[in-house]
Amino acid sequence: MSTEHPEEGRVVRFPTGGVSGEVDIGQLFDAHAAYLVRVCIRLTGSRAAAEDIVQEVFVTAHRRRGDLIPDSNLRTWLYRVAVNLVRHHHRSSGRFNRFVDRYKVDPREAPAGPDVDVERVERAHLVRDCVAELSEKQREVFVLYELEGISGQEISEVLGIKLNTVWSRLRLARKAFRVEWQRRHGEGDHP
Amino acid sequence: MSGPRRLMDDPDFRWETDCDLGDEAILHEGLELGALKERVLAAIEAPPVPPEPTSTASTLGASGAAVKGALGVGLAVVAALGVGYMLGAAQPLSSEGVAEPEAVIEQVVSVPDARLPVAAPRVPAVSAPEAHSTEVVEPVASPQPLHRAPAAVEGGASEPVRPAAAAEVAAVVMPVQSEAPGTAEAPVGESGTVVAEVAAPGGVDAVDGSRLDVEMEVYDTAVQAMASGDYAGAVPAFRSYLRQFPGGHLSTEAELSLLECLFEAGSFAEAEAQASRLLQAPGFGGRERELSLVRAESLILLDRCSEALAIVDALGERDSRTAAVRRECKRRR
C-alpha cells in the first residue's frame, strides 16, 4: 500500500496487512493505537501512563522506520515494544509513583451514562484489581492471552520466551488470579 | 498447539468463580484517542533529538574503561553490578537507540540486570567536617572474595559489592582520620540498628591491606541495611562510609545509594539537596538526566512543582518519566 504524504516526516515504511508499503503515521496510529492503549492500561493500571507509553511506541516506530524488517508482523513488533516500555516504566517510575500514590486518592475512571450497569463496572474494576496483583511476568501473559486474545505463539514472540514458558506462566497466573478473585469477591457470594 | 480455552469462554470457570473476564472490557469502551494522536504527531514532527550519550552499551564501555583505569578490571565489574538500582533503572530509554524488538529488549529489559556502572573519577568528600590528612596506600591482596549478596529488595535495593583482588587495584589515596584514632563513628539508624562499628582507617596498618577490608566492612554494613529495606538506617551508614573514606573505592556508589536511601526514607529535602550536589560534583557525568529526574521528583513531593517543571523542561526529550512529573505537577495545581 502506498499513499500520498504531504508530510514526509510522518511516513513510515513497513507492512500493514501483509502488504509492504509506506503508511502515514496517522494511519498507523488509527490502525494500532486502540489495542496498544488498551493493553498498556491493562498492564500499568493507568491510562495516563498507557498514553505516554503508546506515544513512545509510535515515536520509536517512526524513528526506526528505516530499520524495520519488511513483511515482519507489525502487530507483534508493536506489542513487543509496548510491553518492554511498560517494563521500563514499572522500573523507572515505580518508586516515584509509590510516593505519589501515598499523597493522593486516585478516583476510578468509570464509564458514565444512564445505561451503565454499575454492578458490571464494579466487577470490571475487580477484575482489573486482581490482574494488578499478579506478578509482572504472570500479568503480561494473562493480559495478552485472556484479555487481549492473542495466541500463545504470538505471545512467545512478543515476550521473547518459549511457548512452554507461556503456558506455564499462564497456568500460574490463572491460579493466582483465581485466589485473588476469591479473596476479594468473597467465597460465599457465588455457587 | 492452540492453547487452553480462554477463561472468558470457559463456562466452568464462570460458574465456579462468578467471574466474567469479559466485564473488564467495559472499562475500555469509548476510548478517546484524538488527543493522544495529536501528541504523537506533534512528537514525531518535533525537531530531532540527538542520541542519548549514555546508551547501555556506551555507558558500559566508557565507564568501564574509566573504572578499569582507576581500580582495575575486577572492580569495574563489581562497580557495574553494584550501582544503586534507582539510578540504573532510571536510565532513560533512548529512542534513537531502539532498533529491532531485540534491541528494545536488550536496552530496556536488561537495564536492571546489567547494573549501570558509574564514572570512575572519585568524588571528594563533602560531608566530612573534619580535616583529613592523606597518605598513599598500596593496597594488598584482599582475602575477601568478590561476591554479591543474595538480598534484593523489590523496587530498588542495591547489592553489596566487594573490591576485586587487590593485585589489580591501583594505588589509591586514603584519608587518615584526625579524630578518634582506632574507632569509627557508629551511627544508629532510626530502626535502632547499629550500622557501623569498625576500626577507622587511621588505626589500621596501612600496608597489610586490611584497610580495604575495613572500608568494605563499613560499606557492606550500609548496603545490607539498604538491602533489608532499612533505608533510614542506611542513610547514616552511607554517610559514615563517605566521611571515613572520601575518595574510597566505592564512594561514587555510596553517593548514589545515599541518594536512593534518602528518597526511600522520605527525606525528600535531603534527597533533593543530594541530587543537586551530585549534579555539580565531578564523576557523575552521564548521569545528569537520572539525577535531574530524581531531583524533580523530590521537588514535587516537597510541593515545589514549578522548580520540578523547570528541570524537566530543561531536559528536553519527553519520555514516560518526564511526563509523569508534568502530570503530577498539573494535578497538584
Short mmCIF file of C-alpha atoms in Angstrom, two decimals:
data_model
loop_
_atom_site.label_atom_id
_atom_site.label_comp_id
_atom_site.label_asym_id
_atom_site.label_seq_id
_atom_site.Cartn_x
_atom_site.Cartn_y
_atom_site.Cartn_z
CA MET A 1 0.00 0.00 0.00
CA SER A 2 1.33 3.38 -0.93
CA THR A 3 -0.23 6.69 -0.11
CA GLU A 4 0.46 10.32 -0.82
CA HIS A 5 2.31 12.01 2.01
CA PRO A 6 2.44 15.76 2.13
CA GLU A 7 4.42 15.50 5.35
CA GLU A 8 7.39 13.28 4.74
CA GLY A 9 8.31 13.24 8.40
CA ARG A 10 5.30 11.17 9.16
CA VAL A 11 5.94 8.47 6.65
CA VAL A 12 6.70 5.04 7.99
CA ARG A 13 7.74 2.22 5.77
CA PHE A 14 6.69 -1.16 6.89
CA PRO A 15 3.97 -3.60 6.16
CA THR A 16 0.36 -3.48 7.06
CA GLY A 17 -1.84 -6.42 6.41
CA GLY A 18 0.96 -8.28 4.74
CA VAL A 19 1.47 -5.68 2.03
CA SER A 20 4.66 -3.70 2.18
CA GLY A 21 4.43 -0.01 1.58
CA GLU A 22 4.55 3.38 3.10
CA VAL A 23 2.00 4.23 5.70
CA ASP A 24 1.20 7.59 7.13
CA ILE A 25 1.92 7.61 10.81
CA GLY A 26 -1.58 8.90 11.37
CA GLN A 27 -2.98 5.88 9.61
CA LEU A 28 -0.66 3.67 11.57
CA PHE A 29 -1.94 5.23 14.75
CA ASP A 30 -5.55 4.74 13.71
CA ALA A 31 -4.91 1.10 12.97
CA HIS A 32 -2.98 0.15 16.06
CA ALA A 33 -3.31 2.70 18.84
CA ALA A 34 -6.54 1.43 20.35
CA TYR A 35 -5.31 -2.03 21.24
CA LEU A 36 -1.93 -0.68 22.30
CA VAL A 37 -3.53 1.78 24.70
CA ARG A 38 -5.82 -0.94 25.95
CA VAL A 39 -3.06 -3.43 26.65
CA CYS A 40 -0.90 -0.76 28.27
CA ILE A 41 -3.76 0.26 30.54
CA ARG A 42 -4.20 -3.37 31.48
CA LEU A 43 -0.52 -3.75 32.20
CA THR A 44 0.03 -0.48 34.03
CA GLY A 45 -3.39 0.19 35.53
CA SER A 46 -3.07 3.80 34.48
CA ARG A 47 -4.49 5.42 31.40
CA ALA A 48 -2.11 8.36 31.64
CA ALA A 49 0.92 6.08 31.80
CA ALA A 50 -0.50 3.97 28.98
CA GLU A 51 -0.84 7.01 26.73
CA ASP A 52 2.71 8.09 27.47
CA ILE A 53 3.94 4.63 26.61
CA VAL A 54 1.94 4.38 23.42
CA GLN A 55 3.29 7.73 22.35
CA GLU A 56 6.78 6.36 22.83
CA VAL A 57 5.87 3.27 20.84
CA PHE A 58 4.91 5.33 17.81
CA VAL A 59 7.83 7.70 18.17
CA THR A 60 10.11 4.68 18.32
CA ALA A 61 8.45 3.15 15.29
CA HIS A 62 8.87 6.37 13.39
CA ARG A 63 12.50 6.82 14.29
CA ARG A 64 13.31 3.27 13.33
CA ARG A 65 11.25 3.30 10.19
CA GLY A 66 14.27 2.58 8.05
CA ASP A 67 15.32 -0.42 10.06
CA LEU A 68 12.12 -2.35 10.27
CA ILE A 69 12.06 -5.67 8.56
CA PRO A 70 9.70 -5.88 5.61
CA ASP A 71 6.92 -8.41 5.94
CA SER A 72 7.50 -8.78 9.65
CA ASN A 73 4.48 -8.96 11.86
CA LEU A 74 3.88 -5.34 12.67
CA ARG A 75 1.37 -6.01 15.41
CA THR A 76 3.77 -8.34 17.18
CA TRP A 77 6.54 -5.78 16.83
CA LEU A 78 4.40 -3.02 18.30
CA TYR A 79 3.27 -5.28 21.12
CA ARG A 80 6.88 -6.11 21.90
CA VAL A 81 7.94 -2.50 22.03
CA ALA A 82 4.92 -1.64 24.16
CA VAL A 83 5.47 -4.45 26.63
CA ASN A 84 9.11 -3.57 27.02
CA LEU A 85 8.31 0.07 27.54
CA VAL A 86 5.79 -0.97 30.18
CA ARG A 87 8.52 -2.96 31.91
CA HIS A 88 10.80 0.03 31.75
CA HIS A 89 8.03 2.22 33.08
CA HIS A 90 7.46 -0.07 36.03
CA ARG A 91 11.09 0.05 36.97
CA SER A 92 11.92 3.66 36.38
CA SER A 93 8.84 5.23 37.87
CA GLY A 94 7.84 2.69 40.45
CA ARG A 95 9.45 4.45 43.35
CA PHE A 96 8.16 7.87 42.43
CA ASN A 97 4.67 6.54 41.83
CA ARG A 98 4.63 4.88 45.20
CA PHE A 99 5.24 8.21 46.84
CA VAL A 100 2.76 9.97 44.63
CA ASP A 101 0.16 7.37 45.44
CA ARG A 102 0.79 7.94 49.09
CA TYR A 103 -0.39 11.51 48.76
CA LYS A 104 -3.39 11.17 46.57
CA VAL A 105 -6.59 9.29 46.11
CA ASP A 106 -6.86 8.17 42.53
CA PRO A 107 -10.51 8.18 41.61
CA ARG A 108 -11.54 5.30 39.47
CA GLU A 109 -12.45 6.14 35.95
CA ALA A 110 -15.92 4.83 35.44
CA PRO A 111 -17.93 4.88 32.26
CA ALA A 112 -20.71 7.40 32.57
CA GLY A 113 -24.20 7.26 31.19
CA PRO A 114 -27.66 6.13 32.13
CA ASP A 115 -27.24 2.69 30.65
CA VAL A 116 -24.12 1.83 32.56
CA ASP A 117 -24.52 -1.25 34.66
CA VAL A 118 -22.98 -0.16 37.94
CA GLU A 119 -22.56 -3.69 39.17
CA ARG A 120 -20.80 -4.69 35.99
CA VAL A 121 -18.46 -1.74 36.29
CA GLU A 122 -17.63 -2.78 39.83
CA ARG A 123 -16.89 -6.28 38.67
CA ALA A 124 -14.77 -4.89 35.86
CA HIS A 125 -12.71 -2.99 38.39
CA LEU A 126 -12.47 -6.10 40.48
CA VAL A 127 -11.02 -7.98 37.54
CA ARG A 128 -8.54 -5.20 36.95
CA ASP A 129 -7.55 -5.14 40.60
CA CYS A 130 -6.96 -8.87 40.59
CA VAL A 131 -4.86 -8.61 37.44
CA ALA A 132 -2.83 -5.88 39.10
CA GLU A 133 -1.99 -8.25 41.92
CA LEU A 134 -0.30 -10.71 39.57
CA SER A 135 3.43 -10.67 39.23
CA GLU A 136 4.70 -8.74 36.25
CA LYS A 137 5.53 -11.84 34.23
CA GLN A 138 2.25 -13.52 35.01
CA ARG A 139 0.32 -10.35 34.32
CA GLU A 140 1.86 -9.99 30.89
CA VAL A 141 0.83 -13.47 29.84
CA PHE A 142 -2.60 -13.26 31.48
CA VAL A 143 -3.42 -9.93 29.87
CA LEU A 144 -2.20 -10.89 26.44
CA TYR A 145 -3.88 -14.30 26.41
CA GLU A 146 -7.02 -13.92 28.47
CA LEU A 147 -7.92 -10.30 27.85
CA GLU A 148 -6.30 -9.45 24.53
CA GLY A 149 -6.99 -12.85 22.99
CA ILE A 150 -3.54 -13.23 21.45
CA SER A 151 -2.34 -16.70 20.57
CA GLY A 152 0.28 -18.43 22.66
CA GLN A 153 2.70 -18.44 19.74
CA GLU A 154 2.44 -14.69 19.26
CA ILE A 155 2.80 -14.12 22.98
CA SER A 156 6.01 -16.13 22.94
CA GLU A 157 7.27 -13.83 20.19
CA VAL A 158 6.11 -10.68 21.94
CA LEU A 159 7.72 -11.64 25.22
CA GLY A 160 10.67 -13.44 23.73
CA ILE A 161 10.05 -16.62 25.68
CA LYS A 162 9.39 -20.23 24.76
CA LEU A 163 5.86 -21.36 24.12
CA ASN A 164 6.02 -23.79 27.02
CA THR A 165 7.00 -20.90 29.25
CA VAL A 166 3.94 -19.04 28.08
CA TRP A 167 1.72 -21.91 29.17
CA SER A 168 3.44 -22.40 32.48
CA ARG A 169 3.19 -18.71 33.30
CA LEU A 170 -0.44 -18.73 32.22
CA ARG A 171 -1.17 -21.65 34.50
CA LEU A 172 0.39 -19.88 37.45
CA ALA A 173 -1.29 -16.62 36.55
CA ARG A 174 -4.69 -18.28 36.41
CA LYS A 175 -4.12 -19.86 39.77
CA ALA A 176 -3.04 -16.57 41.31
CA PHE A 177 -5.90 -14.71 39.70
CA ARG A 178 -8.42 -17.18 40.99
CA VAL A 179 -7.04 -16.94 44.51
CA GLU A 180 -7.13 -13.16 44.40
CA TRP A 181 -10.61 -13.13 42.94
CA GLN A 182 -11.91 -15.45 45.63
CA ARG A 183 -10.30 -13.32 48.29
CA ARG A 184 -11.78 -10.11 47.01
CA HIS A 185 -15.09 -11.35 45.76
CA GLY A 186 -15.86 -13.50 48.73
CA GLU A 187 -16.31 -17.20 48.61
CA GLY A 188 -19.87 -17.10 49.79
CA ASP A 189 -21.16 -14.83 47.07
CA HIS A 190 -21.45 -17.42 44.39
CA PRO A 191 -22.35 -21.06 43.96
CA MET B 1 -0.84 -26.10 19.89
CA SER B 2 -3.68 -23.66 20.16
CA GLY B 3 -3.57 -23.45 23.92
CA PRO B 4 -6.16 -23.89 26.59
CA ARG B 5 -9.63 -22.49 26.35
CA ARG B 6 -9.69 -18.89 27.47
CA LEU B 7 -11.30 -18.27 30.82
CA MET B 8 -13.60 -15.81 29.15
CA ASP B 9 -15.08 -18.67 27.15
CA ASP B 10 -15.00 -21.22 29.91
CA PRO B 11 -18.44 -21.70 31.47
CA ASP B 12 -16.97 -23.83 34.25
CA PHE B 13 -14.70 -21.01 35.32
CA ARG B 14 -17.56 -18.54 35.28
CA TRP B 15 -19.77 -20.89 37.24
CA GLU B 16 -17.11 -21.68 39.81
CA THR B 17 -15.95 -18.14 40.37
CA ASP B 18 -18.84 -15.94 39.24
CA CYS B 19 -16.19 -14.03 37.33
CA ASP B 20 -16.68 -12.90 33.77
CA LEU B 21 -13.43 -11.55 32.38
CA GLY B 22 -15.41 -10.00 29.58
CA ASP B 23 -16.75 -7.48 32.04
CA GLU B 24 -13.35 -5.83 32.12
CA ALA B 25 -13.83 -4.63 28.56
CA ILE B 26 -16.40 -2.12 29.72
CA LEU B 27 -13.59 -0.06 31.17
CA HIS B 28 -12.20 0.47 27.69
CA GLU B 29 -15.40 1.45 25.96
CA GLY B 30 -15.41 4.83 24.33
CA LEU B 31 -11.67 5.20 24.45
CA GLU B 32 -10.97 8.65 23.07
CA LEU B 33 -7.64 8.78 21.32
CA GLY B 34 -7.82 12.04 19.40
CA ALA B 35 -5.70 13.99 21.84
CA LEU B 36 -3.15 11.22 22.00
CA LYS B 37 -2.93 11.13 18.23
CA GLU B 38 -2.18 14.81 18.18
CA ARG B 39 0.50 14.29 20.80
CA VAL B 40 2.07 11.51 18.77
CA LEU B 41 2.09 13.54 15.60
CA ALA B 42 3.48 16.56 17.41
CA ALA B 43 6.22 14.46 18.98
CA ILE B 44 7.16 12.99 15.62
CA GLU B 45 7.25 16.35 13.92
CA ALA B 46 9.32 17.94 16.68
CA PRO B 47 12.99 18.64 15.88
CA PRO B 48 15.06 15.50 16.15
CA VAL B 49 16.70 14.91 19.47
CA PRO B 50 20.35 13.92 19.43
CA PRO B 51 21.02 10.37 20.55
CA GLU B 52 21.40 9.80 24.23
CA PRO B 53 25.09 9.73 25.06
CA THR B 54 24.56 7.02 27.63
CA SER B 55 23.01 4.05 25.97
CA THR B 56 23.55 0.89 27.89
CA ALA B 57 26.36 -0.25 25.68
CA SER B 58 28.17 3.05 25.55
CA THR B 59 27.83 3.60 29.26
CA LEU B 60 29.27 0.26 29.99
CA GLY B 61 32.11 0.90 27.65
CA ALA B 62 33.06 4.38 28.74
CA SER B 63 32.61 3.94 32.42
CA GLY B 64 34.06 0.50 32.35
CA ALA B 65 37.23 1.80 30.82
CA ALA B 66 37.47 4.61 33.31
CA VAL B 67 36.91 2.34 36.24
CA LYS B 68 39.42 -0.08 34.85
CA GLY B 69 41.96 2.65 34.74
CA ALA B 70 41.39 3.62 38.30
CA LEU B 71 40.71 0.41 40.04
CA GLY B 72 41.34 -2.45 37.70
CA VAL B 73 39.17 -4.73 35.69
CA GLY B 74 37.78 -6.61 38.62
CA LEU B 75 36.47 -3.58 40.39
CA ALA B 76 34.97 -2.32 37.19
CA VAL B 77 32.89 -5.44 37.02
CA VAL B 78 31.95 -5.07 40.62
CA ALA B 79 31.02 -1.45 40.12
CA ALA B 80 28.85 -2.42 37.21
CA LEU B 81 26.99 -4.78 39.46
CA GLY B 82 26.66 -2.52 42.40
CA VAL B 83 25.29 0.80 41.29
CA GLY B 84 22.17 1.93 43.04
CA TYR B 85 19.14 0.36 41.48
CA MET B 86 17.21 3.50 41.18
CA LEU B 87 19.64 5.34 39.03
CA GLY B 88 20.43 2.31 36.99
CA ALA B 89 16.83 1.53 36.38
CA ALA B 90 16.11 5.11 35.63
CA GLN B 91 18.37 5.04 32.64
CA PRO B 92 16.22 6.77 30.08
CA LEU B 93 15.14 4.89 27.05
CA SER B 94 16.91 6.38 24.14
CA SER B 95 14.56 6.18 21.26
CA GLU B 96 17.48 6.60 18.93
CA GLY B 97 18.96 3.51 20.38
CA VAL B 98 15.90 1.40 19.83
CA ALA B 99 16.03 -0.62 16.70
CA GLU B 100 14.52 -4.02 16.35
CA PRO B 101 12.48 -5.52 19.13
CA GLU B 102 15.56 -7.43 20.16
CA ALA B 103 17.39 -4.16 20.60
CA VAL B 104 14.49 -2.80 22.57
CA ILE B 105 14.56 -5.80 24.82
CA GLU B 106 18.29 -5.60 25.22
CA GLN B 107 18.25 -1.94 26.04
CA VAL B 108 15.10 -1.69 28.08
CA VAL B 109 14.75 -5.04 29.69
CA SER B 110 18.31 -5.73 30.57
CA VAL B 111 18.89 -2.46 32.38
CA PRO B 112 18.32 -3.65 35.92
CA ASP B 113 20.22 -6.84 35.36
CA ALA B 114 23.26 -5.14 33.97
CA ARG B 115 23.56 -2.52 36.63
CA LEU B 116 24.95 0.57 35.07
CA PRO B 117 28.43 1.42 36.15
CA VAL B 118 29.31 4.78 37.48
CA ALA B 119 32.02 7.04 36.30
CA ALA B 120 35.36 6.38 37.83
CA PRO B 121 36.58 9.79 38.98
CA ARG B 122 36.42 10.00 42.69
CA VAL B 123 34.06 12.35 44.38
CA PRO B 124 35.64 14.45 47.06
CA ALA B 125 34.07 14.10 50.42
CA VAL B 126 31.74 16.93 51.17
CA SER B 127 30.05 15.87 54.31
CA ALA B 128 33.08 15.41 56.45
CA PRO B 129 33.55 18.39 58.66
CA GLU B 130 36.85 17.10 59.93
CA ALA B 131 40.13 17.92 58.34
CA HIS B 132 41.77 14.90 56.82
CA SER B 133 45.36 14.28 56.13
CA THR B 134 46.19 11.80 53.48
CA GLU B 135 48.73 9.17 52.80
CA VAL B 136 49.40 6.95 49.88
CA VAL B 137 48.43 3.38 50.44
CA GLU B 138 49.37 0.44 48.32
CA PRO B 139 46.52 -1.99 48.66
CA VAL B 140 47.45 -5.57 49.22
CA ALA B 141 45.53 -8.58 48.03
CA SER B 142 42.27 -8.76 49.81
CA PRO B 143 41.30 -12.11 51.21
CA GLN B 144 37.68 -11.31 50.69
CA PRO B 145 36.14 -12.95 47.65
CA LEU B 146 34.11 -10.99 45.23
CA HIS B 147 30.51 -11.63 45.96
CA ARG B 148 27.05 -10.30 45.57
CA ALA B 149 24.62 -10.56 48.38
CA PRO B 150 21.51 -12.52 47.58
CA ALA B 151 19.24 -9.97 49.13
CA ALA B 152 17.34 -7.88 46.68
CA VAL B 153 14.50 -5.72 47.75
CA GLU B 154 11.78 -5.05 45.28
CA GLY B 155 11.91 -1.60 43.93
CA GLY B 156 15.45 -0.78 44.46
CA ALA B 157 17.89 -2.45 46.73
CA SER B 158 21.45 -2.37 45.72
CA GLU B 159 23.58 -5.31 46.43
CA PRO B 160 26.75 -5.16 48.38
CA VAL B 161 29.85 -5.28 46.36
CA ARG B 162 33.39 -6.03 47.25
CA PRO B 163 36.55 -5.00 45.55
CA ALA B 164 38.32 -7.28 43.22
CA ALA B 165 41.61 -8.87 44.01
CA ALA B 166 43.78 -6.03 45.05
CA ALA B 167 46.57 -7.17 42.80
CA GLU B 168 44.59 -5.46 40.11
CA VAL B 169 43.87 -2.42 42.17
CA ALA B 170 45.90 0.65 41.57
CA ALA B 171 47.34 2.74 44.33
CA VAL B 172 44.79 4.97 45.94
CA VAL B 173 44.94 7.83 48.32
CA MET B 174 43.29 7.09 51.57
CA PRO B 175 42.50 9.62 54.23
CA VAL B 176 43.64 9.35 57.76
CA GLN B 177 41.11 10.40 60.30
CA SER B 178 42.50 13.00 62.58
CA GLU B 179 39.98 12.24 65.25
CA ALA B 180 39.33 9.28 67.46
CA PRO B 181 42.04 7.05 66.12
CA GLY B 182 41.12 3.46 66.03
CA THR B 183 37.40 3.78 66.27
CA ALA B 184 34.95 4.96 63.73
CA GLU B 185 31.65 6.55 64.33
CA ALA B 186 28.93 4.01 64.89
CA PRO B 187 25.75 5.63 63.68
CA VAL B 188 22.47 4.24 64.74
CA GLY B 189 19.65 4.08 62.25
CA GLU B 190 16.12 5.05 63.03
CA SER B 191 15.36 1.42 63.45
CA GLY B 192 17.90 1.26 66.18
CA THR B 193 20.38 -0.75 64.23
CA VAL B 194 24.00 -0.02 64.84
CA VAL B 195 25.11 0.43 61.32
CA ALA B 196 28.85 0.66 61.70
CA GLU B 197 31.20 -0.32 64.41
CA VAL B 198 34.55 -0.93 62.92
CA ALA B 199 38.05 0.26 63.20
CA ALA B 200 38.76 3.51 61.46
CA PRO B 201 41.34 3.51 58.70
CA GLY B 202 43.76 5.59 60.69
CA GLY B 203 44.04 2.85 63.22
CA VAL B 204 44.81 0.10 60.76
CA ASP B 205 48.10 -0.93 59.39
CA ALA B 206 48.01 0.74 56.04
CA VAL B 207 50.31 -1.73 54.39
CA ASP B 208 48.65 -5.04 55.21
CA GLY B 209 45.61 -4.45 53.12
CA SER B 210 43.23 -4.67 55.99
CA ARG B 211 42.25 -1.09 55.33
CA LEU B 212 40.48 -2.29 52.24
CA ASP B 213 38.63 -4.81 54.33
CA VAL B 214 37.68 -2.13 56.79
CA GLU B 215 36.39 0.04 54.02
CA MET B 216 34.37 -2.80 52.62
CA GLU B 217 33.04 -3.69 56.02
CA VAL B 218 31.71 -0.20 56.52
CA TYR B 219 30.30 -0.17 53.02
CA ASP B 220 28.73 -3.61 53.36
CA THR B 221 27.07 -2.58 56.59
CA ALA B 222 25.40 0.28 54.80
CA VAL B 223 24.39 -1.79 51.82
CA GLN B 224 22.99 -4.54 53.97
CA ALA B 225 20.83 -2.05 55.80
CA MET B 226 19.65 -0.79 52.48
CA ALA B 227 19.03 -4.26 51.10
CA SER B 228 16.94 -5.12 54.11
CA GLY B 229 14.76 -2.11 53.50
CA ASP B 230 16.11 -0.13 56.43
CA TYR B 231 16.66 2.99 54.37
CA ALA B 232 16.60 5.28 57.37
CA GLY B 233 19.31 3.20 58.95
CA ALA B 234 21.31 3.02 55.74
CA VAL B 235 21.49 6.81 55.42
CA PRO B 236 23.84 7.37 58.37
CA ALA B 237 25.75 4.26 57.40
CA PHE B 238 26.48 5.54 53.91
CA ARG B 239 27.31 8.93 55.34
CA SER B 240 29.68 7.28 57.75
CA TYR B 241 31.36 5.48 54.87
CA LEU B 242 31.71 8.67 52.87
CA ARG B 243 33.07 10.53 55.86
CA GLN B 244 35.59 7.84 56.69
CA PHE B 245 36.62 7.06 53.14
CA PRO B 246 36.34 10.15 50.99
CA GLY B 247 37.50 9.10 47.59
CA GLY B 248 37.17 5.48 48.62
CA HIS B 249 36.80 2.65 46.19
CA LEU B 250 33.04 2.77 46.25
CA SER B 251 32.40 6.36 47.12
CA THR B 252 30.53 7.01 43.90
CA GLU B 253 28.28 4.04 44.52
CA ALA B 254 27.83 5.19 48.09
CA GLU B 255 26.81 8.66 46.97
CA LEU B 256 24.20 7.24 44.63
CA SER B 257 22.98 4.75 47.19
CA LEU B 258 22.72 7.52 49.74
CA LEU B 259 20.51 9.44 47.35
CA GLU B 260 18.32 6.41 46.87
CA CYS B 261 18.04 5.82 50.60
CA LEU B 262 17.19 9.45 51.30
CA PHE B 263 14.37 9.28 48.79
CA GLU B 264 13.13 5.93 50.04
CA ALA B 265 13.25 7.14 53.62
CA GLY B 266 11.06 10.07 52.67
CA SER B 267 13.76 12.67 53.27
CA PHE B 268 12.89 14.47 50.10
CA ALA B 269 14.57 17.75 51.02
CA GLU B 270 17.82 15.95 51.67
CA ALA B 271 17.37 13.84 48.55
CA GLU B 272 16.89 16.98 46.52
CA ALA B 273 19.97 18.53 48.05
CA GLN B 274 21.99 15.37 47.45
CA ALA B 275 20.89 15.19 43.82
CA SER B 276 21.76 18.86 43.34
CA ARG B 277 25.17 18.33 44.86
CA LEU B 278 25.92 15.29 42.71
CA LEU B 279 24.88 17.19 39.62
CA GLN B 280 27.66 19.64 40.41
CA ALA B 281 30.19 17.07 41.52
CA PRO B 282 32.80 15.56 39.25
CA GLY B 283 32.44 11.92 38.44
CA PHE B 284 28.74 11.90 37.71
CA GLY B 285 28.88 12.96 34.11
CA GLY B 286 26.45 10.99 32.04
CA ARG B 287 24.07 10.73 34.95
CA GLU B 288 22.70 14.22 34.71
CA ARG B 289 19.37 13.07 33.40
CA GLU B 290 18.77 10.49 36.10
CA LEU B 291 19.92 12.80 38.84
CA SER B 292 17.80 15.62 37.47
CA LEU B 293 14.74 13.40 37.40
CA VAL B 294 15.24 12.29 40.97
CA ARG B 295 15.68 15.92 41.94
CA ALA B 296 12.49 16.86 40.11
CA GLU B 297 10.57 14.04 41.73
CA SER B 298 11.81 15.11 45.13
CA LEU B 299 10.76 18.68 44.46
CA ILE B 300 7.26 17.56 43.58
CA LEU B 301 6.98 15.73 46.82
CA LEU B 302 8.12 18.92 48.51
CA ASP B 303 5.33 20.78 46.70
CA ARG B 304 7.83 22.75 44.64
CA CYS B 305 6.32 21.87 41.31
CA SER B 306 7.43 24.95 39.42
CA GLU B 307 11.06 24.05 40.06
CA ALA B 308 10.38 20.45 39.09
CA LEU B 309 8.78 21.55 35.84
CA ALA B 310 11.73 23.78 35.06
CA ILE B 311 14.03 20.80 35.46
CA VAL B 312 12.10 18.51 33.14
CA ASP B 313 11.69 21.32 30.64
CA ALA B 314 15.43 21.72 30.61
CA LEU B 315 15.84 18.00 29.99
CA GLY B 316 14.08 18.39 26.67
CA GLU B 317 13.14 14.98 25.39
CA ARG B 318 9.86 13.67 26.66
CA ASP B 319 9.51 10.22 27.99
CA SER B 320 7.15 8.49 30.35
CA ARG B 321 9.08 9.67 33.36
CA THR B 322 9.20 13.35 32.48
CA ALA B 323 5.56 13.07 31.50
CA ALA B 324 4.78 11.67 34.93
CA VAL B 325 6.44 14.67 36.54
CA ARG B 326 4.46 17.05 34.37
CA ARG B 327 1.25 15.18 35.01
CA GLU B 328 1.72 15.19 38.74
CA CYS B 329 2.55 18.89 38.76
CA LYS B 330 -0.56 19.60 36.76
CA ARG B 331 -2.65 17.52 39.11
CA ARG B 332 -1.34 19.38 42.13
CA ARG B 333 -2.13 22.81 40.76
#
